[in-house]
Amino acid sequence: MNMLFFVVFLLFSALIFRLGIVQIVQGEDYQRKIERTEDVTVNTSVPRGKIYDRDGQIVVDNVPQNAITYTRSSSPDTEEMMETAEKLAGLIEKETDQVTERDMKDFWIGKHEEKAKAKITEAEWAAYENDELTEDKIYDLQLERITEKDLSELTDAELEVLAIYREFTAGYAQTPQIVKNENVTDVEYAVVSENLSSLPGVNTTTDWERSYAYDNTLKTVLGNISSSKEGLPKEMVDYYLARDYSRNDRVGKSYLEYQYEDILRGQKTKVKNITDKSGNVLDSETITEGRRGKDLVLTIDMDLQTAVEQIIEEELRKAKSGYHPFLDRAFVTMMDPNTGEILAMAGKKYEVVDGRGKIFDFALGNMTTSYAMGSAVKGATILTGYMTGVNKPGELILDEPLKFAGTNPKSSWFNRGGAMSISDTYALMRSSNVYMFKTAMEIGGTRYVKNGGLKINDEAFPTMRNYFSQFGLGVKTGIDLPNEQAGYKGYVDQPGKILDFAIGQFDTYTPLQLAQYVSTIANGGYRMQPHIVKEIREPVSETNTIGPVAEEIEPTVLNTLPLEPGWIEQVQEGFRLVAQASQGTASSYFKDAPYKMAAKTGTAEGVYDGPLKEKNKNEMTWNVTLVGYAPYDNPEVAMAVVVPWAYEDSSSSIPINHYIGRRAMDKYFELKEEKLKKKSAEAVIDQEIVTKTNETEPEAEATESENE
C-alpha cells in the first residue's frame, strides 16, 4: 500500500509540475495562439474617371448610389450565412430574377431534408452504405427528382432569402460583394445600418454607376464596363489579377472604356481586415485612401456630334420615304486635318422593329465597317501617278472611251462618245474615269491600244496599294480605339481590276480611312494619326470642375508623302474646282457656302453585300460618298461622308451624301461662330468686373485714410 501511495504521489506531482509549466511558463504563448489573428489586406473599388468633351461638357459621369454589401469570411459558416440572409430579407426588398432553377433545388434540399431523403430509394441508400454510390451521386439523384411541384412549395419570402444568400456565396473571401445597389431606398439603407450588429458580414456603403449625359449619343464608341456581378471578364482574369484587380472589379469591356482602362480605373482603397483564426473579421483599418480614376477630355465636340447625328437621322428618314430597300446606314467623320483630332464621328443605322422603322447609333461603323468609296479616292490616284513618275502636274491626257478586245467600252460619265484632252485638275473637277484608267495602265507598264489587250505587270497592284496606304487607305489609321478594321483587299484575277481600283471600285475602305486620306491632302501631305482623347486630367473633388492637365495627347505624324513642290497644290486645286467651279460635281451644293469648300464626290457601283444579301443576291447598288475640307486655302476641318447602298440604279439616284455633307459643314461653322461670340461676351464681362474692381479700390483707400 505504501508503494502504491508513493506511485500515486509521484504521478500527481508530475501532473502538477506539468500544469505549472503549461500555465506559468508557456501560458502566454498558448494564449496568443488561442487569440491569434490574421491581417488580410483587401482592395475596395473607387469610382472611375469622368469623360468630358473638348469644351469641358460632361459626357460620362459617376452617379453615387446606396449599396448593401456582404463580406464572407475565409471559413464561412453556412448556417450563420443563411440566418443573416433571412434577417436581411426582412429589412430589404430583393429581386429574385437572377435565381436559377439549380439555386432553387439546392435551397429546397436544405429546407426540406426529410423530403429530400425520401427522393432516394432504400436500395440506393443501401448501395450508399456499401460505398457503391458516392455522396455526390446521391445528391445528383435528389436534384434530378425534384419536381416543379416541389419547387412551387418555395414561398416568395423564401425566394427572396435565396436571392440574398446567392449573393453571399457569390463573393470572394474577405472581399465585399454587392448584395443590392439598385433602388436601395433611404429607409432600407437606414434600417440595415441600424441593425449591422446583428448582421455579421453585412455593411452599408456608397457605390457608383456610370451615367451618360447625352444618352445614346456616341455610346458605342464610349464603350461599356462590366457590372459588379460580372466582375472581370473570364478570358482576361489572369491578366487583371496580375495587375492588382479583384475578381469582382468593374472594368472597361469595350472601346474607349477598355482602351483607357489604366487611366480610368483609379487608385483603390486598401483596407486591412483583422480576422480571428476562423476567418471572422474582428476589425478593419484603412491603409491607403482611394482615389477615383483620372478624367479624359475628348477631342469630340458634343454639340457638333449631336447635331450631325440629327442631320444623318433626318436625311436617312427622308431618303427611306422613297423606295430604297437597301439603304440602311450613313456615316460622317469630321476631324482637324492638322492635328488628327476627331471632332465628330457619327453613324446611324435604320432597322425595322415590330413593323416600324427605328434609327440606332452606329458611330462605330466609321472604323469597323468598310465599303467601296468610288471617285472620292481619285486624289490618291493622281498623286500616285506623280510619285511613280508616270504623270506630271498639268499634263494633258486624252479622255476617250476605252475599247479593249472582247470587252464593253469603259468611259467617263461626261464623255461617252467623243475625245478631249484634259488636265489633272479638270479630271478631278469633272471626275474623269479615263484619266485614272490611263494613269493606272502606265503604272502597270502599258499604254492604251484600241481593241488591243490589257497587259498589266505584277507590280502594279502592290505599287498602287502601297502609295494608297500612305494616305491611310487600306491600312489601319492608328486611332486610339480597339478593333479598328483595315478594309478588304479585292481578289485580283484579271488585269482589268487595276482600272476599277484606280476609281475606288475594287478595294474597300472605312469612313475613318477616308477622313484620314482627305486630311492628308488638306494639310499638304502629312498623314496624321487620328485620336479621340485630347487630354488626361487629374481628378478633383469639386463638382463641375476639371482638374489640372496630367498629360496632353500630342499630334502624331505617321508618315509624310514623298512629294515635290507643287504636286499637292495641284490636287488641292482640283478639289477646290469640284466645289467652287461651275462644272464641279459638288459646286451646286457648296459654291455659295461662305466657308469656301474643297471637295471630291464619289459613287461606286457594285453587288449589294449588306445584311439582306442572302435574299437579294446579285442585286446592284450604288454607294455615294463625299470628302472635303474648309476653308480650302487654310483648312481647319476635314470631312468624310459615306452612304452605302443608297440606291439601286442611276434613275433613282439621290444626292444624300451632298445633303448630309452641306448641312454638317454648315453646322460646324455655325457652332464655331456661336462659340466665338460666347467667348467674346465672357471676355467683356470679365473686363467689366476687373474695371469695376479697380474703380472701387481708390475709394476704399480714401475711406481708410479718413478713419485714421
XYZ file of C-alpha atoms in Angstrom:
708
model
C 0.000 0.000 0.000
C 2.865 2.369 0.789
C 4.385 1.671 -2.602
C 1.039 2.295 -4.280
C 0.568 5.622 -2.453
C 4.114 6.574 -3.337
C 3.490 5.923 -7.045
C 0.234 7.915 -6.923
C 2.115 10.737 -5.211
C 4.724 10.769 -7.954
C 2.099 10.804 -10.689
C 0.215 13.710 -9.101
C 3.485 15.555 -8.599
C 4.346 15.115 -12.280
C 0.875 16.277 -13.298
C 1.051 19.342 -11.071
C 4.533 20.101 -12.345
C 3.362 19.826 -15.966
C 0.339 22.035 -15.304
C 2.603 24.607 -13.748
C 4.832 24.694 -16.820
C 1.861 24.932 -19.182
C 0.138 27.670 -17.205
C 3.034 29.668 -15.837
C 5.909 29.171 -18.262
C 4.086 28.592 -21.582
C 0.720 30.109 -20.721
C 1.205 33.351 -22.634
C 2.303 31.502 -25.772
C -0.745 29.280 -25.730
C -2.993 32.250 -25.009
C -1.559 34.057 -28.051
C -2.252 31.005 -30.169
C -5.833 30.961 -28.968
C -6.248 34.676 -29.653
C -4.141 34.611 -32.792
C -5.429 36.884 -35.542
C -4.551 37.346 -39.187
C -4.206 40.521 -41.203
C -5.815 40.269 -44.621
C -5.444 43.213 -46.990
C -8.249 43.744 -49.494
C -8.915 46.396 -52.114
C -12.111 48.413 -52.351
C -13.082 49.793 -55.743
C -13.334 53.522 -56.390
C -15.346 55.459 -58.985
C -13.912 55.604 -62.491
C -12.629 58.773 -64.078
C -15.082 61.070 -65.804
C -15.187 61.819 -69.518
C -15.603 65.336 -70.923
C -15.883 66.710 -74.434
C -13.372 69.211 -75.852
C -15.313 72.157 -74.373
C -15.461 70.719 -70.866
C -19.022 69.427 -71.069
C -19.555 66.250 -69.069
C -20.188 63.213 -71.256
C -19.813 60.285 -68.840
C -20.174 60.742 -65.091
C -20.497 58.628 -61.934
C -23.776 58.685 -60.043
C -23.480 57.716 -56.345
C -25.989 55.204 -55.054
C -26.711 53.470 -51.766
C -25.392 49.941 -51.569
C -25.571 46.969 -49.207
C -22.573 44.627 -49.211
C -21.556 41.329 -47.652
C -18.011 40.226 -46.808
C -17.595 36.469 -46.485
C -15.066 35.086 -44.012
C -12.320 32.696 -45.022
C -14.137 29.839 -43.244
C -17.809 30.636 -43.793
C -20.483 29.215 -41.502
C -23.316 28.164 -43.814
C -25.958 28.235 -41.083
C -24.893 31.702 -39.951
C -24.941 32.957 -43.555
C -28.466 31.610 -44.016
C -29.649 33.198 -40.767
C -28.132 36.511 -41.814
C -29.806 36.252 -45.230
C -33.172 35.626 -43.547
C -32.736 38.655 -41.266
C -31.646 40.860 -44.154
C -34.606 39.719 -46.270
C -36.877 41.113 -43.583
C -35.250 44.526 -43.920
C -34.904 44.996 -47.691
C -36.647 44.035 -50.901
C -34.520 41.907 -53.200
C -35.357 40.999 -56.793
C -35.395 37.256 -57.475
C -34.991 37.331 -61.257
C -31.368 36.137 -61.020
C -32.293 32.994 -59.088
C -31.817 29.889 -61.236
C -33.607 26.571 -61.105
C -30.454 24.944 -59.727
C -30.340 27.562 -56.953
C -33.940 26.725 -56.082
C -33.260 22.970 -55.983
C -30.237 23.381 -53.713
C -32.290 25.632 -51.439
C -35.244 23.198 -51.413
C -32.990 20.338 -50.327
C -31.638 22.456 -47.479
C -35.131 23.430 -46.370
C -36.748 20.002 -46.759
C -34.142 17.478 -45.637
C -36.629 14.668 -44.894
C -38.415 15.064 -48.235
C -35.060 15.169 -49.976
C -34.015 11.909 -48.290
C -37.284 10.348 -49.440
C -36.261 11.014 -53.044
C -33.693 8.204 -52.638
C -34.891 4.584 -52.615
C -33.971 2.095 -49.893
C -31.891 0.160 -52.409
C -29.938 3.305 -53.263
C -29.371 4.083 -49.586
C -28.140 0.538 -49.111
C -25.783 0.966 -52.043
C -24.544 4.205 -50.468
C -23.901 2.420 -47.148
C -21.898 -0.217 -49.027
C -19.838 2.505 -50.799
C -21.394 1.579 -54.135
C -22.844 5.098 -54.518
C -20.980 8.278 -53.617
C -22.460 11.174 -51.682
C -22.233 13.339 -54.815
C -24.210 10.750 -56.776
C -26.901 10.672 -54.099
C -27.131 14.470 -54.275
C -27.365 14.397 -58.068
C -30.227 11.898 -57.844
C -32.052 14.165 -55.422
C -31.651 17.110 -57.779
C -32.963 15.104 -60.736
C -36.060 14.000 -58.815
C -37.143 17.396 -57.547
C -40.273 18.333 -59.477
C -41.825 21.681 -60.389
C -44.481 20.937 -57.800
C -41.756 20.623 -55.166
C -40.242 23.949 -56.194
C -43.654 25.615 -56.096
C -43.615 24.999 -52.334
C -40.990 27.753 -52.019
C -42.718 30.962 -50.966
C -41.910 34.421 -52.288
C -40.272 35.217 -48.961
C -38.065 32.138 -49.201
C -37.084 33.020 -52.759
C -36.061 36.466 -51.548
C -33.891 34.852 -48.864
C -32.415 32.614 -51.552
C -31.635 35.607 -53.784
C -29.738 37.265 -50.919
C -27.971 34.053 -49.897
C -26.960 33.583 -53.528
C -25.194 36.971 -53.430
C -23.470 35.988 -50.176
C -21.971 32.855 -51.701
C -21.055 34.539 -54.983
C -18.449 36.762 -53.321
C -14.805 36.044 -52.642
C -13.409 35.657 -49.144
C -12.607 38.962 -47.409
C -13.847 40.912 -50.449
C -17.040 42.979 -50.186
C -19.731 41.650 -52.504
C -22.631 43.820 -53.672
C -25.932 42.421 -52.375
C -28.052 45.301 -53.602
C -27.027 48.594 -55.216
C -30.016 49.455 -57.374
C -33.077 51.186 -55.950
C -31.859 50.956 -52.363
C -34.275 53.268 -50.562
C -33.224 55.632 -47.791
C -35.395 53.616 -45.394
C -33.686 50.333 -46.321
C -30.268 51.928 -46.009
C -31.084 53.368 -42.583
C -32.707 50.197 -41.194
C -29.836 47.960 -42.312
C -27.307 50.445 -40.864
C -29.101 50.322 -37.504
C -29.007 46.510 -37.433
C -25.430 45.855 -38.564
C -24.524 44.387 -35.163
C -26.954 41.509 -35.762
C -25.963 41.063 -39.406
C -22.420 39.644 -39.404
C -20.591 40.413 -42.660
C -23.197 42.913 -43.857
C -22.299 46.566 -44.369
C -23.809 49.717 -45.882
C -21.747 51.850 -48.221
C -21.916 54.095 -51.261
C -21.475 52.587 -54.690
C -21.465 54.284 -58.116
C -22.916 53.770 -61.558
C -21.978 55.227 -64.933
C -24.344 57.878 -66.309
C -24.395 59.288 -69.825
C -25.292 62.946 -70.225
C -26.136 62.518 -73.915
C -27.968 59.188 -73.595
C -27.025 57.001 -76.569
C -25.042 59.651 -78.448
C -21.610 58.179 -79.233
C -22.444 55.347 -76.812
C -20.984 52.608 -78.996
C -17.659 54.460 -79.135
C -17.596 55.256 -75.416
C -17.944 51.544 -74.687
C -19.248 49.623 -71.680
C -17.980 48.460 -68.302
C -18.696 45.195 -66.545
C -21.154 45.134 -63.669
C -20.253 44.180 -60.113
C -21.956 40.838 -60.779
C -19.921 40.199 -63.923
C -16.612 41.282 -62.444
C -13.529 40.557 -64.509
C -14.078 39.077 -67.981
C -13.367 35.339 -67.839
C -10.955 35.444 -70.743
C -8.843 38.149 -69.043
C -8.981 37.141 -65.365
C -5.275 36.272 -65.108
C -4.282 39.487 -66.881
C -6.209 41.674 -64.448
C -5.369 39.699 -61.301
C -1.678 40.174 -62.111
C -2.374 43.937 -62.075
C -3.842 44.042 -58.575
C -7.513 43.761 -59.576
C -10.098 41.844 -57.564
C -12.304 39.296 -59.274
C -15.466 41.335 -58.832
C -13.951 44.634 -60.021
C -15.721 46.500 -62.786
C -13.535 47.085 -65.828
C -13.900 48.532 -69.297
C -15.222 45.888 -71.673
C -15.142 47.724 -74.979
C -13.776 50.670 -76.935
C -12.937 53.878 -75.013
C -13.620 52.403 -71.558
C -11.441 49.408 -72.433
C -8.690 51.325 -74.254
C -8.136 53.729 -71.345
C -8.798 51.264 -68.504
C -5.444 52.002 -66.807
C -6.273 55.719 -66.759
C -9.936 55.494 -65.742
C -9.646 52.775 -63.067
C -8.251 54.951 -60.288
C -6.337 54.002 -57.145
C -8.281 51.584 -54.989
C -8.717 51.932 -51.254
C -6.601 49.363 -49.402
C -8.264 48.031 -46.248
C -6.667 45.675 -43.714
C -9.190 43.239 -42.253
C -8.127 41.758 -38.898
C -9.598 38.262 -38.571
C -9.581 35.536 -35.947
C -8.359 32.017 -36.624
C -11.803 31.143 -38.033
C -11.620 33.909 -40.597
C -14.193 36.150 -38.933
C -13.491 39.863 -39.344
C -12.728 41.458 -35.979
C -11.727 44.907 -37.157
C -10.915 46.888 -40.302
C -8.269 49.522 -40.847
C -7.783 51.735 -43.915
C -4.174 51.555 -45.106
C -4.374 53.715 -48.231
C -7.152 56.103 -49.157
C -8.619 55.526 -52.596
C -8.672 57.997 -55.421
C -11.026 57.913 -58.359
C -9.624 57.494 -61.833
C -8.182 60.275 -63.914
C -10.520 62.107 -66.267
C -10.476 62.072 -70.053
C -11.086 65.122 -72.205
C -12.192 64.060 -75.671
C -11.414 65.729 -78.957
C -15.114 65.356 -79.747
C -17.329 68.439 -79.810
C -20.570 67.042 -78.415
C -22.629 69.949 -79.754
C -21.347 69.137 -83.235
C -21.689 65.389 -82.639
C -25.346 65.594 -81.624
C -26.145 67.990 -84.464
C -24.510 65.765 -87.100
C -26.283 62.707 -85.742
C -29.583 64.559 -86.025
C -28.747 65.534 -89.618
C -27.946 61.940 -90.563
C -31.142 60.668 -88.968
C -33.297 63.243 -90.735
C -31.717 62.606 -94.130
C -31.942 58.832 -93.695
C -35.634 59.019 -92.864
C -36.260 61.371 -95.759
C -34.460 59.052 -98.200
C -36.242 55.973 -96.823
C -39.584 57.605 -97.581
C -38.828 56.679 -101.205
C -38.294 53.114 -102.366
C -34.697 52.381 -101.362
C -34.884 48.969 -99.690
C -31.142 48.510 -99.183
C -30.308 51.954 -97.794
C -29.928 51.479 -94.046
C -26.922 53.491 -92.819
C -24.851 56.635 -93.183
C -21.591 57.874 -91.661
C -19.828 61.185 -91.090
C -16.325 61.643 -89.696
C -15.048 65.180 -89.124
C -11.503 65.843 -87.962
C -8.889 68.542 -87.662
C -6.536 67.792 -90.593
C -3.616 69.482 -88.830
C -3.744 67.589 -85.527
C -5.738 64.408 -86.197
C -8.309 65.324 -83.544
C -11.690 63.703 -84.223
C -14.319 66.430 -83.943
C -17.323 64.213 -84.682
C -17.690 60.555 -85.530
C -21.352 59.932 -86.241
C -23.128 56.952 -87.714
C -26.754 55.879 -87.839
C -28.416 52.614 -88.778
C -32.018 52.134 -89.873
C -33.772 48.937 -88.786
C -37.363 47.749 -88.888
C -38.502 46.680 -85.415
C -42.050 45.424 -84.872
C -43.045 46.775 -88.255
C -41.703 50.275 -87.602
C -38.506 51.892 -88.817
C -36.145 52.875 -85.995
C -32.777 54.615 -86.022
C -29.913 53.317 -83.877
C -26.459 54.655 -83.059
C -23.772 53.168 -85.294
C -20.844 55.528 -84.770
C -18.529 52.530 -84.533
C -19.253 51.754 -88.169
C -16.889 54.595 -89.080
C -13.978 52.361 -88.101
C -15.397 48.819 -88.088
C -17.113 48.622 -91.495
C -15.690 49.231 -94.960
C -17.117 49.987 -98.396
C -16.111 50.774 -101.970
C -15.727 54.557 -101.958
C -15.787 55.347 -105.682
C -14.318 58.502 -107.194
C -13.663 60.139 -103.818
C -10.237 58.417 -103.850
C -9.149 59.856 -107.202
C -6.939 62.400 -105.450
C -4.790 59.458 -104.315
C -4.700 58.099 -107.881
C -3.471 61.424 -109.295
C -0.758 61.773 -106.649
C 0.286 58.148 -107.100
C 0.788 58.963 -110.776
C 3.084 61.833 -109.789
C 5.024 59.802 -107.209
C 5.595 56.904 -109.622
C 6.687 59.285 -112.360
C 4.078 58.299 -114.959
C 2.335 61.705 -114.872
C 3.301 65.303 -114.242
C 1.208 68.139 -112.815
C -0.809 69.804 -115.565
C -0.116 67.020 -118.090
C -2.894 66.540 -120.644
C -4.372 63.089 -121.250
C -6.891 62.183 -123.932
C -10.232 61.345 -122.352
C -11.915 58.879 -124.708
C -13.989 55.715 -124.440
C -11.586 52.788 -123.988
C -12.323 49.669 -126.023
C -10.346 46.552 -125.184
C -10.617 43.296 -127.087
C -13.667 41.299 -126.008
C -14.988 43.912 -123.571
C -17.539 46.700 -123.460
C -16.221 50.279 -123.729
C -15.134 51.979 -120.481
C -15.574 55.742 -120.433
C -16.067 58.820 -118.272
C -19.650 59.711 -117.367
C -19.448 63.065 -119.176
C -17.742 61.800 -122.336
C -19.446 58.702 -123.713
C -18.612 59.100 -127.395
C -16.122 61.903 -128.007
C -12.471 62.564 -127.220
C -10.941 65.519 -125.433
C -7.586 66.312 -123.855
C -7.968 67.164 -120.197
C -5.641 68.112 -117.346
C -5.396 66.548 -113.927
C -7.354 69.375 -112.267
C -10.108 69.089 -114.877
C -10.118 65.321 -114.372
C -10.759 65.850 -110.655
C -13.313 68.606 -111.202
C -15.376 66.521 -113.668
C -14.412 63.157 -112.108
C -12.866 61.602 -115.208
C -12.569 57.826 -115.136
C -10.421 57.599 -118.249
C -7.718 59.850 -116.785
C -7.460 57.434 -113.835
C -7.593 54.363 -116.094
C -4.679 55.553 -118.189
C -2.696 56.538 -115.103
C -3.127 53.030 -113.673
C -2.170 51.454 -117.007
C 1.040 53.497 -117.100
C 1.856 52.348 -113.579
C 1.222 48.798 -114.780
C 3.711 49.250 -117.632
C 1.326 49.503 -120.588
C -0.440 52.040 -122.788
C -3.884 52.014 -124.277
C -4.278 50.473 -127.756
C -7.762 50.468 -129.201
C -9.193 46.913 -129.427
C -5.929 45.610 -128.030
C -5.272 43.566 -124.944
C -4.572 44.792 -121.456
C -1.274 43.563 -120.061
C -0.509 44.760 -116.552
C 2.716 43.803 -114.774
C 2.605 42.001 -111.441
C 3.909 45.004 -109.523
C 1.048 47.326 -110.455
C -1.327 46.371 -107.629
C 1.334 46.267 -104.862
C 2.670 49.622 -106.052
C -0.695 51.372 -106.077
C -1.786 49.833 -102.794
C 1.493 50.890 -101.209
C 1.015 54.512 -102.251
C -2.663 54.484 -101.278
C -1.683 53.229 -97.819
C 0.452 56.351 -97.348
C -2.804 58.322 -97.436
C -4.385 55.914 -94.934
C -6.390 53.900 -97.473
C -6.374 50.137 -96.908
C -4.453 50.263 -93.609
C -5.452 50.950 -90.021
C -5.480 54.652 -89.209
C -3.980 54.182 -85.733
C -6.918 55.690 -83.846
C -6.785 55.208 -80.077
C -9.629 52.690 -80.033
C -9.529 48.873 -80.290
C -10.956 46.670 -83.059
C -10.312 49.024 -85.957
C -10.689 47.356 -89.358
C -8.261 47.794 -92.258
C -10.786 47.218 -95.044
C -10.905 44.480 -97.662
C -8.455 43.919 -100.494
C -10.182 42.651 -103.632
C -9.062 39.395 -105.234
C -7.002 40.048 -108.354
C -7.962 37.562 -111.066
C -7.902 39.856 -114.120
C -5.558 42.677 -115.164
C -8.549 44.957 -115.751
C -9.192 45.073 -111.993
C -6.452 47.701 -111.748
C -8.763 50.073 -113.617
C -11.531 49.529 -111.068
C -9.029 50.049 -108.245
C -7.982 53.420 -109.702
C -11.545 54.782 -109.451
C -12.321 53.322 -105.994
C -14.430 50.372 -107.062
C -12.303 47.411 -106.018
C -10.763 47.594 -102.520
C -12.923 48.745 -99.611
C -12.085 51.380 -97.008
C -13.615 52.602 -93.757
C -15.155 56.088 -93.423
C -12.382 56.900 -90.936
C -9.725 55.957 -93.501
C -11.444 58.236 -95.994
C -11.282 61.097 -93.485
C -7.587 60.462 -92.867
C -6.960 60.405 -96.632
C -8.631 63.763 -97.293
C -6.890 65.252 -94.247
C -3.548 64.213 -95.753
C -4.398 66.167 -98.902
C -5.747 69.128 -96.925
C -2.658 69.580 -94.719
C -0.117 69.275 -97.518
C 0.880 65.596 -97.362
C 1.151 64.604 -93.686
C -0.779 61.520 -92.596
C -1.919 62.394 -89.091
C -2.853 59.736 -86.571
C -6.492 60.314 -85.603
C -7.221 60.347 -81.883
C -10.345 60.739 -79.799
C -8.722 61.673 -76.468
C -7.274 65.175 -76.228
C -6.089 65.329 -72.617
C -5.836 63.326 -69.420
C -6.752 65.345 -66.325
C -6.185 64.831 -62.619
C -9.380 64.141 -60.656
C -10.742 66.835 -58.323
C -13.453 66.620 -55.685
C -15.268 69.788 -56.718
C -18.376 69.295 -58.834
C -18.424 70.816 -62.332
C -14.672 71.432 -62.199
C -11.990 69.878 -64.387
C -8.660 69.147 -62.753
C -5.198 70.154 -63.980
C -3.712 68.569 -67.091
C -1.799 65.357 -66.351
C -0.986 64.557 -69.966
C -1.724 66.172 -73.291
C -2.001 63.974 -76.380
C 0.349 65.456 -78.937
C -0.326 65.261 -82.706
C 1.473 62.348 -84.355
C 2.609 62.279 -87.982
C 2.505 58.672 -89.190
C 4.234 59.366 -92.500
C 4.911 62.123 -94.973
C 4.158 61.733 -98.674
C 7.295 61.847 -100.867
C 6.165 64.903 -102.814
C 7.895 67.542 -104.869
C 6.881 71.226 -104.724
C 3.587 71.919 -106.466
C 2.273 68.371 -106.548
C -0.120 68.519 -103.608
C -1.204 72.035 -104.591
C -2.316 70.694 -107.983
C -4.643 68.171 -106.354
C -5.872 70.757 -103.851
C -6.767 72.986 -106.802
C -8.697 70.143 -108.379
C -10.625 69.651 -105.116
C -11.340 73.390 -104.987
C -12.768 73.280 -108.506
C -15.033 70.386 -107.561
C -16.813 72.598 -105.001
C -16.298 76.076 -106.493
C -16.193 75.873 -110.316
C -19.441 75.851 -112.296
C -18.717 72.399 -113.750
C -17.577 70.889 -110.452
C -19.504 67.803 -109.363
C -20.276 69.351 -105.962
C -20.493 73.019 -106.907
C -24.296 73.168 -106.911
C -24.209 72.222 -103.224
C -21.184 74.178 -101.951
C -20.471 77.068 -104.311
C -22.429 79.538 -102.198
C -21.039 78.335 -98.857
C -19.278 81.219 -97.075
C -16.545 78.935 -95.721
C -15.205 78.086 -99.245
C -15.195 74.308 -99.503
C -12.846 71.975 -101.371
C -14.248 68.525 -102.081
C -14.369 65.322 -104.094
C -17.506 63.335 -104.741
C -17.771 59.616 -105.302
C -20.125 56.886 -106.455
C -19.316 53.188 -106.521
C -21.421 50.592 -108.296
C -21.279 47.044 -107.054
C -23.173 43.959 -105.983
C -25.132 44.524 -102.795
C -23.369 42.893 -99.833
C -25.371 44.200 -96.880
C -27.430 42.410 -94.221
C -30.156 41.392 -96.712
C -27.776 39.842 -99.245
C -28.987 36.259 -98.704
C -32.418 37.202 -100.034
C -31.121 39.655 -102.627
C -28.205 38.014 -104.380
C -26.617 39.783 -107.364
C -28.586 42.980 -106.738
C -26.660 46.019 -107.995
C -26.493 49.079 -105.743
C -24.601 52.375 -105.550
C -22.572 53.747 -102.673
C -22.343 57.545 -102.564
C -19.501 59.365 -100.820
C -18.109 62.843 -100.281
C -14.789 64.065 -98.916
C -13.803 67.657 -98.364
C -12.244 70.312 -96.196
C -12.679 74.017 -95.487
C -11.600 76.688 -95.931
C -9.733 75.475 -98.987
C -6.887 77.995 -98.503
C -6.440 77.326 -94.760
C -8.107 74.007 -93.826
C -9.330 73.636 -90.252
C -11.844 70.829 -90.675
C -11.880 67.773 -92.935
C -14.886 65.563 -93.534
C -15.833 62.197 -95.000
C -19.457 61.243 -95.741
C -20.272 57.643 -96.673
C -23.736 56.326 -97.535
C -23.634 52.666 -98.653
C -26.302 51.111 -100.892
C -28.038 54.463 -101.365
C -29.965 53.449 -104.485
C -30.343 50.597 -106.975
C -29.968 52.279 -110.376
C -28.928 55.661 -111.712
C -32.520 56.644 -112.480
C -33.353 56.540 -108.740
C -30.182 58.302 -107.563
C -30.401 60.571 -104.531
C -27.648 63.035 -103.533
C -27.967 62.178 -99.842
C -24.188 62.442 -99.456
C -24.318 66.081 -100.585
C -27.287 66.903 -98.367
C -25.568 65.458 -95.301
C -22.192 66.993 -96.165
C -23.511 70.515 -96.722
C -25.598 70.521 -93.553
C -22.748 69.073 -91.462
C -20.258 71.679 -92.681
C -22.783 74.467 -92.167
C -23.319 73.292 -88.605
C -19.580 73.188 -87.867
C -19.066 76.825 -88.859
C -22.340 77.900 -87.248
C -21.282 76.418 -83.903
C -17.823 77.907 -84.296
C -19.345 81.363 -84.716
C -21.627 80.875 -81.707
C -18.722 79.838 -79.500
C -16.611 82.771 -80.623
C -19.451 85.161 -79.753
C -19.891 83.478 -76.377
C -16.182 83.789 -75.584
C -16.219 87.436 -76.643
C -19.198 88.129 -74.386
C -17.498 86.370 -71.460
C -14.324 88.356 -72.081
C -16.312 91.620 -71.994
C -17.966 90.626 -68.713
C -14.604 89.695 -67.184
C -13.149 93.014 -68.277
C -16.092 94.900 -66.761
C -15.582 93.084 -63.458
C -11.884 93.954 -63.450
C -12.672 97.605 -64.295
C -15.252 97.938 -61.516
C -12.865 96.340 -59.043
C -10.105 98.795 -59.963
C -12.529 101.737 -59.687
C -13.635 100.821 -56.157
C -10.121 100.300 -54.760
C -9.183 104.077 -54.516
C -12.453 104.784 -52.662
C -11.615 102.091 -50.137
C -8.150 103.599 -49.590
C -9.618 107.068 -49.110
C -12.060 105.793 -46.505
C -9.273 104.113 -44.605
C -7.272 107.383 -44.580
C -10.244 109.329 -43.242
C -10.774 106.780 -40.486
C -7.154 107.105 -39.452
